[in-house]
Short mmCIF file of C-alpha atoms in Angstrom, two decimals:
data_model
loop_
_atom_site.label_atom_id
_atom_site.label_comp_id
_atom_site.label_asym_id
_atom_site.label_seq_id
_atom_site.Cartn_x
_atom_site.Cartn_y
_atom_site.Cartn_z
CA LEU A 10 25.20 -96.82 -92.10
CA SER A 11 24.66 -99.62 -94.23
CA THR A 12 26.12 -97.08 -97.61
CA LEU A 13 29.21 -96.23 -95.40
CA LYS A 14 29.46 -99.64 -94.09
CA ASP A 15 29.42 -101.02 -97.94
CA LYS A 16 32.39 -98.14 -98.50
CA ASN A 17 34.06 -98.93 -95.84
CA ALA A 18 33.57 -95.58 -94.41
CA ILE A 19 31.85 -95.52 -91.10
CA PRO A 20 34.16 -93.52 -88.81
CA ALA A 21 36.10 -94.90 -85.67
CA ASN A 22 33.24 -93.03 -83.51
CA PRO A 23 30.42 -93.22 -84.86
CA LEU A 24 27.65 -91.19 -83.35
CA VAL A 25 23.53 -91.00 -83.85
CA ILE A 26 21.70 -88.43 -81.54
CA LYS A 27 18.05 -89.20 -80.85
CA THR A 28 15.75 -87.49 -77.92
CA ILE A 29 14.35 -89.94 -75.44
CA VAL A 30 10.73 -89.29 -76.37
CA THR A 31 11.75 -91.00 -79.57
CA SER A 32 11.49 -94.44 -80.76
CA GLU A 33 14.23 -97.17 -79.84
CA LEU A 34 14.26 -98.48 -83.46
CA GLY A 35 17.03 -96.10 -84.31
CA ARG A 36 19.11 -97.12 -81.32
CA LYS A 37 19.03 -100.71 -82.47
CA VAL A 38 20.00 -100.07 -86.58
CA ALA A 39 22.73 -97.86 -85.09
CA GLU A 40 24.11 -100.83 -82.85
CA GLU A 41 23.56 -103.20 -85.81
CA PHE A 42 26.55 -101.20 -87.75
CA GLY A 43 28.38 -100.10 -84.69
CA ALA A 44 27.44 -96.93 -83.57
CA GLU A 45 26.53 -95.36 -80.84
CA CYS A 46 23.00 -93.65 -80.04
CA LEU A 47 23.06 -90.59 -78.08
CA ASP A 48 19.94 -89.24 -75.79
CA THR A 49 19.17 -85.65 -75.65
CA LEU A 50 15.89 -83.91 -74.12
CA THR A 51 13.44 -83.13 -76.54
CA GLY A 52 14.00 -79.97 -78.45
CA PHE A 53 16.43 -79.83 -81.46
CA LYS A 54 18.65 -77.08 -79.76
CA TYR A 55 19.78 -80.19 -77.74
CA ILE A 56 20.55 -82.53 -80.85
CA GLY A 57 22.47 -79.15 -82.07
CA GLU A 58 24.30 -78.42 -78.91
CA LYS A 59 25.79 -82.18 -78.75
CA MET A 60 26.76 -81.55 -82.34
CA GLU A 61 28.74 -78.86 -81.96
CA LEU A 62 30.09 -80.18 -79.01
CA PHE A 63 31.68 -83.24 -80.94
CA ALA A 64 32.53 -81.05 -83.65
CA LYS A 65 34.80 -79.00 -81.47
CA ASN A 66 36.38 -81.82 -79.13
CA GLY A 67 36.27 -84.34 -81.86
CA GLU A 68 35.52 -87.27 -79.28
CA LYS A 69 32.89 -88.64 -82.15
CA ASP A 70 31.66 -88.72 -85.10
CA PHE A 71 28.16 -87.40 -85.88
CA ILE A 72 25.97 -89.22 -88.69
CA MET A 73 22.41 -88.33 -88.19
CA GLY A 74 20.51 -86.40 -85.41
CA TYR A 75 16.46 -86.96 -85.66
CA GLU A 76 13.82 -86.47 -83.07
CA GLU A 77 10.00 -87.67 -82.82
CA SER A 78 8.25 -84.55 -84.22
CA ILE A 79 9.76 -85.65 -87.65
CA GLY A 80 12.86 -83.82 -87.32
CA TYR A 81 16.01 -84.84 -89.11
CA THR A 82 19.59 -83.60 -89.83
CA MET A 83 22.38 -85.59 -91.13
CA GLY A 84 26.24 -84.23 -91.49
CA PRO A 85 28.05 -81.90 -89.23
CA PHE A 86 27.12 -78.88 -91.21
CA VAL A 87 23.62 -77.72 -89.94
CA ARG A 88 23.20 -77.91 -86.39
CA ASP A 89 18.99 -77.58 -87.18
CA LYS A 90 16.17 -79.50 -88.81
CA ASP A 91 17.05 -80.00 -92.11
CA ALA A 92 14.48 -80.87 -94.59
CA VAL A 93 16.29 -80.02 -97.37
CA THR A 94 18.77 -82.55 -97.04
CA MET A 95 16.37 -85.21 -95.74
CA THR A 96 14.45 -85.07 -98.74
CA LEU A 97 17.44 -85.60 -100.82
CA ILE A 98 17.92 -88.66 -98.88
CA ALA A 99 15.04 -89.77 -98.69
CA CYS A 100 15.03 -89.70 -102.98
CA GLU A 101 17.95 -91.40 -102.77
CA MET A 102 16.90 -94.01 -100.36
CA ALA A 103 13.78 -94.50 -102.78
CA ALA A 104 15.88 -94.66 -105.79
CA TYR A 105 18.55 -97.54 -104.22
CA TYR A 106 16.28 -99.52 -103.20
CA ASN A 107 14.06 -99.23 -106.16
CA MET A 108 17.39 -100.42 -108.35
CA LEU A 109 17.11 -103.73 -105.56
CA ASP A 110 13.97 -104.58 -106.79
CA SER A 111 12.29 -103.42 -103.08
CA ASP A 112 10.73 -100.14 -101.90
CA LEU A 113 10.92 -98.16 -98.56
CA MET A 114 8.15 -99.84 -96.67
CA ASN A 115 9.56 -103.34 -97.44
CA GLU A 116 12.88 -102.02 -96.02
CA LEU A 117 11.11 -100.82 -93.03
CA GLN A 118 9.40 -104.55 -93.04
CA ASN A 119 13.16 -105.61 -93.08
CA LEU A 120 14.19 -103.50 -89.75
CA TYR A 121 11.14 -104.76 -87.85
CA ASN A 122 11.97 -108.01 -89.24
CA ARG A 123 15.38 -107.75 -87.63
CA HIS A 124 14.91 -105.26 -84.29
CA GLY A 125 11.23 -106.29 -83.26
CA TYR A 126 7.94 -104.32 -84.56
CA PHE A 127 7.95 -100.96 -82.74
CA VAL A 128 4.81 -98.44 -82.15
CA ASP A 129 4.85 -95.48 -81.53
CA SER A 130 1.77 -92.96 -80.24
CA LEU A 131 1.49 -89.51 -78.61
CA LYS A 132 -1.29 -88.30 -76.18
CA SER A 133 -2.17 -84.56 -76.23
CA LEU A 134 -4.21 -82.92 -73.11
CA THR A 135 -5.00 -79.78 -73.63
CA MET A 136 -6.04 -78.17 -70.21
CA GLU A 137 -6.22 -74.00 -70.25
CA GLY A 138 -6.68 -71.56 -67.83
CA LYS A 139 -5.61 -71.93 -63.89
CA GLU A 140 -7.42 -75.12 -62.89
CA GLY A 141 -5.81 -76.36 -65.99
CA GLY A 142 -2.22 -75.98 -65.32
CA GLU A 143 -2.91 -77.06 -61.61
CA LYS A 144 -4.15 -80.12 -62.95
CA ILE A 145 -1.12 -81.11 -65.31
CA ILE A 146 1.01 -80.12 -61.76
CA GLN A 147 -1.35 -82.68 -60.17
CA ILE A 148 -0.82 -85.40 -62.79
CA MET A 149 3.04 -85.34 -62.56
CA GLU A 150 3.41 -85.06 -58.83
CA TYR A 151 1.27 -88.57 -58.70
CA PHE A 152 3.08 -90.42 -61.31
CA ARG A 153 6.33 -88.56 -59.80
CA ASN A 154 5.27 -89.41 -55.85
CA THR A 155 2.98 -92.60 -56.44
CA ASN A 156 4.79 -96.30 -56.07
CA ILE A 157 4.19 -97.34 -59.90
CA ASP A 158 5.85 -101.08 -59.66
CA LYS A 159 4.01 -102.76 -62.22
CA ILE A 160 1.78 -101.64 -65.63
CA CYS A 161 0.17 -103.59 -67.99
CA GLU A 162 0.87 -106.66 -65.98
CA CYS A 163 4.67 -105.74 -66.86
CA ASN A 164 7.18 -104.81 -64.04
CA VAL A 165 8.37 -101.12 -63.93
CA GLU A 166 12.26 -101.67 -64.78
CA THR A 167 13.36 -97.75 -64.26
CA ILE A 168 12.00 -94.60 -63.53
CA SER A 169 13.59 -91.67 -64.80
CA ASP A 170 12.73 -88.21 -63.33
CA TYR A 171 14.67 -85.53 -65.15
CA GLN A 172 13.75 -82.59 -62.77
CA THR A 173 15.63 -84.24 -60.33
CA GLY A 174 18.12 -85.82 -62.88
CA VAL A 175 17.57 -89.17 -61.26
CA THR A 176 17.01 -92.80 -62.53
CA LYS A 177 15.65 -95.73 -60.36
CA ASN A 178 16.26 -98.76 -61.36
CA LEU A 179 13.48 -100.81 -59.43
CA ILE A 180 14.55 -104.16 -60.56
CA GLN A 181 18.56 -103.68 -59.52
CA ASN A 182 17.08 -101.22 -56.31
CA SER A 183 19.85 -98.91 -57.67
CA ILE A 184 19.81 -95.29 -58.93
CA THR A 185 22.01 -93.61 -61.17
CA SER A 186 22.19 -90.27 -62.65
CA THR A 187 19.90 -89.22 -66.00
CA GLY A 188 23.03 -87.23 -67.40
CA LEU A 189 20.84 -84.40 -69.00
CA PRO A 190 19.92 -81.21 -68.07
CA GLU A 191 16.93 -80.69 -65.80
CA SER A 192 13.09 -80.72 -67.00
CA ASN A 193 9.91 -81.50 -65.82
CA VAL A 194 9.63 -85.08 -67.61
CA LEU A 195 9.08 -88.49 -66.18
CA LYS A 196 10.25 -91.61 -68.26
CA PHE A 197 8.80 -94.96 -67.28
CA ILE A 198 10.43 -97.91 -68.91
CA LEU A 199 8.88 -101.57 -68.46
CA ASP A 200 11.01 -104.59 -68.51
CA ASN A 201 9.76 -105.70 -71.90
CA GLY A 202 10.79 -102.73 -73.67
CA SER A 203 8.28 -100.86 -73.65
CA TRP A 204 7.94 -97.12 -71.83
CA PHE A 205 5.93 -93.74 -71.68
CA VAL A 206 7.09 -90.63 -70.99
CA LEU A 207 4.91 -87.63 -69.32
CA ARG A 208 5.93 -84.01 -70.22
CA PRO A 209 4.15 -80.71 -69.48
CA SER A 210 4.59 -78.56 -72.94
CA GLY A 211 6.56 -75.76 -72.38
CA THR A 212 4.86 -73.27 -74.61
CA GLU A 213 0.96 -74.18 -74.35
CA PRO A 214 -1.61 -75.79 -71.52
CA LYS A 215 -0.84 -79.06 -72.45
CA ILE A 216 0.82 -82.27 -71.42
CA LYS A 217 2.30 -84.60 -73.63
CA ILE A 218 2.32 -88.36 -73.34
CA TYR A 219 4.72 -90.71 -75.61
CA PHE A 220 4.06 -94.47 -75.86
CA SER A 221 6.51 -96.69 -77.29
CA VAL A 222 5.71 -100.34 -77.72
CA VAL A 223 8.05 -103.12 -79.13
CA GLY A 224 6.76 -107.01 -79.86
CA LYS A 225 7.59 -109.88 -81.58
CA ASP A 226 5.05 -109.44 -84.28
CA HIS A 227 3.18 -106.31 -85.24
CA ASP A 228 0.15 -107.50 -83.48
CA THR A 229 1.81 -108.31 -80.41
CA ALA A 230 3.00 -104.74 -80.38
CA GLU A 231 -0.18 -102.92 -81.86
CA ASN A 232 -2.04 -105.05 -78.51
CA PHE A 233 0.04 -103.77 -75.96
CA SER A 234 0.23 -100.69 -77.63
CA ASN A 235 -3.44 -99.80 -77.00
CA SER A 236 -3.14 -101.36 -73.65
CA LEU A 237 -0.65 -99.54 -72.15
CA ILE A 238 -2.18 -96.37 -73.52
CA ASN A 239 -5.66 -97.26 -72.27
CA GLU A 240 -4.30 -97.92 -68.41
CA VAL A 241 -2.07 -94.71 -68.53
CA MET A 242 -4.84 -92.69 -69.55
CA ASP A 243 -7.45 -94.16 -67.37
CA THR A 244 -5.11 -93.39 -64.62
CA ILE A 245 -4.62 -89.83 -65.98
CA SER A 246 -8.39 -89.44 -65.71
CA GLN A 247 -8.91 -90.38 -62.29
CA ILE A 248 -6.43 -88.05 -61.13
#
């Protein structure tokens, strides 16, 4: 995006696509350059579907798609994870910043300084057999049906239930549509911009819990991330 800006070549309706379990840092960067950031369900097939849609209708100009599990694609010609192109892009970035007497880690630090420090974590619990499957159901039912309005002394701002397709805003006392297909996933967003997601695996006897925290500096973000993880995982262990 910065290179496109330097070349005065950012398209009319630039679009970045990510998944609902992927860090919000990318959205901050996209918005800095006037690009929309669109969320999809987990899985690169959903990113590919949106790429295909906008390639046909021309409403958006696709720039980049990426997901939490380190999958990336750039440009409209590959509708899946594309490590070949992204390896070349990473090399080009490293060479470019080297010419500017910088490097990738320094540029990441610059992003944190502009947009906040983001710390992302994933916990995966394996629960095999019939009892494990029932336990995963119980965990999802608990978080879906229990009135959770405060976590780590922060207010819960929104709860998105992608199975029912409803997002509840607890601050504004309003309900909106998630706008995404049905999926057994819950996302809790706190009023400090941090969030966590509960998502049973569709292929393994696991439930995955994604955490994303943003803070004013590294220590603040790390400390809150540890507190959030501990509180959520302690709750799960007691179900």
